[in-house]
mmCIF file with all atom_site columns, C-alpha atoms in Angstrom:
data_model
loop_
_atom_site.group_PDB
_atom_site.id
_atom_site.type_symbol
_atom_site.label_atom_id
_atom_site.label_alt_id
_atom_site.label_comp_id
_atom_site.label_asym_id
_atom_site.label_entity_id
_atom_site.label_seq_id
_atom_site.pdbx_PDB_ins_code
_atom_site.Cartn_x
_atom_site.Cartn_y
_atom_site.Cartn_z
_atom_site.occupancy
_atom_site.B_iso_or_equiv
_atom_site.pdbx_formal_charge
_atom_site.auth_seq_id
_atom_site.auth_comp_id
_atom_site.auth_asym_id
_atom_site.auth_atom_id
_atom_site.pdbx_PDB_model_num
ATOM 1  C CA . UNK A 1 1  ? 83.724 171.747 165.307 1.00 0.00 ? 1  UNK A CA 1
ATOM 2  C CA . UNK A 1 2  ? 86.448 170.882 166.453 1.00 0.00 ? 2  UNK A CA 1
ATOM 3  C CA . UNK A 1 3  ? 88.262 174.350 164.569 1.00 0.00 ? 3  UNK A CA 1
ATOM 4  C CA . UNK A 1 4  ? 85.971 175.637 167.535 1.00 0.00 ? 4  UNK A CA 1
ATOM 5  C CA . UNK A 1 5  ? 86.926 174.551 169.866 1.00 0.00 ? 5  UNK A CA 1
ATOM 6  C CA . UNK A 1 6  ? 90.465 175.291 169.462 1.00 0.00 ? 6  UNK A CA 1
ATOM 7  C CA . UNK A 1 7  ? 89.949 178.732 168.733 1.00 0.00 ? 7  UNK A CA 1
ATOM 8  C CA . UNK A 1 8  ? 88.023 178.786 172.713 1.00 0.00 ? 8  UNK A CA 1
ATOM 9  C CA . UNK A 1 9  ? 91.213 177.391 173.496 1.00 0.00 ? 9  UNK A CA 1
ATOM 10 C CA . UNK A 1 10 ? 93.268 180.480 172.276 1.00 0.00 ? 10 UNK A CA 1
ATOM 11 C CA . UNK A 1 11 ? 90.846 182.432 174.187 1.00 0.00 ? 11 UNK A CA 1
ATOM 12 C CA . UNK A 1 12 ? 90.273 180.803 177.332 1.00 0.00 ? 12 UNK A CA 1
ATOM 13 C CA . UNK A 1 13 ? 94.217 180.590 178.342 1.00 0.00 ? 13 UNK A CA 1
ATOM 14 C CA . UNK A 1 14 ? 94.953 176.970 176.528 1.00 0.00 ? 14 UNK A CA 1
ATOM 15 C CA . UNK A 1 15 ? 92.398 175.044 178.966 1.00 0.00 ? 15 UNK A CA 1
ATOM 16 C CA . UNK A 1 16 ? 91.623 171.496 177.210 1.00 0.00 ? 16 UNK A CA 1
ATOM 17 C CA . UNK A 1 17 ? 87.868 172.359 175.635 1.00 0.00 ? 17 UNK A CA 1
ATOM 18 C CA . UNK A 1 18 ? 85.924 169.465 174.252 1.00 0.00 ? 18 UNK A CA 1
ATOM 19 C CA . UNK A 1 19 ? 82.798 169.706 172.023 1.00 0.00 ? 19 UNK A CA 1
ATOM 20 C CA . UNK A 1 20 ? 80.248 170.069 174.849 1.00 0.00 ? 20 UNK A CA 1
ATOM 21 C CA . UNK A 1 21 ? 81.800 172.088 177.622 1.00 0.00 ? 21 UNK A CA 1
ATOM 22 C CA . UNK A 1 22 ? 80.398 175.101 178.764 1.00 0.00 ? 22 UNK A CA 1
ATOM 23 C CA . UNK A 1 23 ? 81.720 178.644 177.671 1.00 0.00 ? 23 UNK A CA 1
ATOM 24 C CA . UNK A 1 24 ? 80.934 180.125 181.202 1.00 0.00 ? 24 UNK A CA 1
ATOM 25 C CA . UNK A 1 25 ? 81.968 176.831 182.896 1.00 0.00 ? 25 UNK A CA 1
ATOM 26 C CA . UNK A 1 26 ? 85.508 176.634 181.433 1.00 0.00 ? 26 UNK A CA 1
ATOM 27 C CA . UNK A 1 27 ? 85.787 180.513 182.726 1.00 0.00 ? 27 UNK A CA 1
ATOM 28 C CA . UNK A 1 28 ? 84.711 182.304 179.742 1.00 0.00 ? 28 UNK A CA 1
ATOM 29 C CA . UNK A 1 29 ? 82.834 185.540 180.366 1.00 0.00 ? 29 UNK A CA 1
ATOM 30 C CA . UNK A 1 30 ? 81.420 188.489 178.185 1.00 0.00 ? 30 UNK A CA 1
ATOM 31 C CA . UNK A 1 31 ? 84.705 190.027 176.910 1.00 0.00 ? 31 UNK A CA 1
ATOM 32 C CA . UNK A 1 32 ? 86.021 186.903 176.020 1.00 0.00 ? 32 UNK A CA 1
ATOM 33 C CA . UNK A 1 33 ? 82.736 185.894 174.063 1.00 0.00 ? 33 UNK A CA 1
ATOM 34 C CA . UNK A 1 34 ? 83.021 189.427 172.352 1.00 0.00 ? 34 UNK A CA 1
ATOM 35 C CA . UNK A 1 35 ? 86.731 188.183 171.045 1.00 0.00 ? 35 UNK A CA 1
ATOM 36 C CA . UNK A 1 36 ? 85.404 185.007 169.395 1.00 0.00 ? 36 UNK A CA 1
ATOM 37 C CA . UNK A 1 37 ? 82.391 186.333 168.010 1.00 0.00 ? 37 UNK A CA 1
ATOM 38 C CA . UNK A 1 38 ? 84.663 188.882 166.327 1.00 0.00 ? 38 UNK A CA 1
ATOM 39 C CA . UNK A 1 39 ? 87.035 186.005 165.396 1.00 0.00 ? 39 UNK A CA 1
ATOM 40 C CA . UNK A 1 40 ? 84.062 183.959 164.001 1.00 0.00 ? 40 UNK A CA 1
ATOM 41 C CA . UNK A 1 41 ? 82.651 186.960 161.540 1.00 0.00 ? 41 UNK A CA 1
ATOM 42 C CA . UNK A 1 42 ? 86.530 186.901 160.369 1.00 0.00 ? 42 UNK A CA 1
ATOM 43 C CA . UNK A 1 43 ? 87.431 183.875 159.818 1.00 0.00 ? 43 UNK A CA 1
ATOM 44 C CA . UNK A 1 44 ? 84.189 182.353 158.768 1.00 0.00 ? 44 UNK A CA 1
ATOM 45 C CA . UNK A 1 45 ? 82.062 185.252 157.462 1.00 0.00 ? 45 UNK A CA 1
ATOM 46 C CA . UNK A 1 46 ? 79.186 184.907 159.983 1.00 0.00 ? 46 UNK A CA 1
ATOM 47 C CA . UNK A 1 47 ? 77.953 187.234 162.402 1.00 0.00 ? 47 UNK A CA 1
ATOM 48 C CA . UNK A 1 48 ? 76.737 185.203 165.280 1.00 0.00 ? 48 UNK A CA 1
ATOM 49 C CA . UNK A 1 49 ? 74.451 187.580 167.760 1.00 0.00 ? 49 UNK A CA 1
ATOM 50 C CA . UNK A 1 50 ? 75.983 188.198 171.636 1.00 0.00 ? 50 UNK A CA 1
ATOM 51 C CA . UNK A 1 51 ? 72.385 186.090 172.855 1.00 0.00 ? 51 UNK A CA 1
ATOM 52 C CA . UNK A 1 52 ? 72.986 183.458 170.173 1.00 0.00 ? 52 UNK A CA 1
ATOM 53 C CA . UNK A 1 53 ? 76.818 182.766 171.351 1.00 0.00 ? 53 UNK A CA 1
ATOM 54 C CA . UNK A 1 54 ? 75.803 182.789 175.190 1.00 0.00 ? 54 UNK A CA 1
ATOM 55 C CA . UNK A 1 55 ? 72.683 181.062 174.993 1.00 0.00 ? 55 UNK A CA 1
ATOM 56 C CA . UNK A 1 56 ? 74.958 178.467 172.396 1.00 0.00 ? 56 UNK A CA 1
ATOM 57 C CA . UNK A 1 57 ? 77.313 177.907 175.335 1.00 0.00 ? 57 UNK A CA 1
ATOM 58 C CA . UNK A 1 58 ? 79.272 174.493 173.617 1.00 0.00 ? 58 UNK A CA 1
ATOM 59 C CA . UNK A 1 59 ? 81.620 174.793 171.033 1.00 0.00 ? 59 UNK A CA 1
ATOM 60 C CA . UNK A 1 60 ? 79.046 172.470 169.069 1.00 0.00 ? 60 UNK A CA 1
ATOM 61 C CA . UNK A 1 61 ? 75.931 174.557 169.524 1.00 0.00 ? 61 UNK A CA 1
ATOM 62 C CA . UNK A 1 62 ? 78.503 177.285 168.178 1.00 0.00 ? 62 UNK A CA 1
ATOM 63 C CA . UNK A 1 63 ? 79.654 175.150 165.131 1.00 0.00 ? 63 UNK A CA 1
ATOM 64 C CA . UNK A 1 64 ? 76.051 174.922 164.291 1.00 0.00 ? 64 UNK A CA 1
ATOM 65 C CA . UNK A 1 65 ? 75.356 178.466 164.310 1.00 0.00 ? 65 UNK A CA 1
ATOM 66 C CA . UNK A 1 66 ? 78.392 179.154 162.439 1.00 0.00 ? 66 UNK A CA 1
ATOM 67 C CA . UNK A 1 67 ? 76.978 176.124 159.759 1.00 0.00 ? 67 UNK A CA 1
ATOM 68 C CA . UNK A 1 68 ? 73.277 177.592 159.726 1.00 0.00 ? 68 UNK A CA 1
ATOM 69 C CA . UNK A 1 69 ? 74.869 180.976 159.104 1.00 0.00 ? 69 UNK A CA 1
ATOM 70 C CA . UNK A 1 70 ? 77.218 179.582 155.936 1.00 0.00 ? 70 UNK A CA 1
ATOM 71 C CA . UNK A 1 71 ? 73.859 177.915 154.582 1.00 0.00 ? 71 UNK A CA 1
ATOM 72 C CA . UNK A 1 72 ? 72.076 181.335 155.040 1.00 0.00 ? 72 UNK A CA 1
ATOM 73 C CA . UNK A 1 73 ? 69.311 179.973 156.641 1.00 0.00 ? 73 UNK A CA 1
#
């Protein structure tokens, strides 16, 4: 999780992000989700869906999709 939540760092202009802020709240918005979805199926090998990232929202939420998506379940 915490791998997560530096990479929304990277994206989101090196603002502090802990494991249950808010993508939208920390000023993320739909390009920027598009970026670390692609980053995601890269790194990690998992495809997460644009409605599974935004309704995710917290780097946590997102380090359990990314988890659930390893496990193939």
């Amino acid at each position: 999780m915490r791998e997560i939540s530096q990479m929304w760092r990277e994206y989101l202009n090196g603002r502090e992000v802990g494991a249950d802020d808010d993508f939208f709240a920390l000023g993320g918005n739909s390009l920027t989700g598009i970026k670390i979805i692609d980053r995601v199926a890269r790194d990690y090998g998992v495809q997460l869906s644009v409605r599974d990232f935004y309704l995710a929202q917290t780097p946590a939420r997102v380090a359990g999709l990314i988890e659930q998506g390893r496990a193939g379940t």
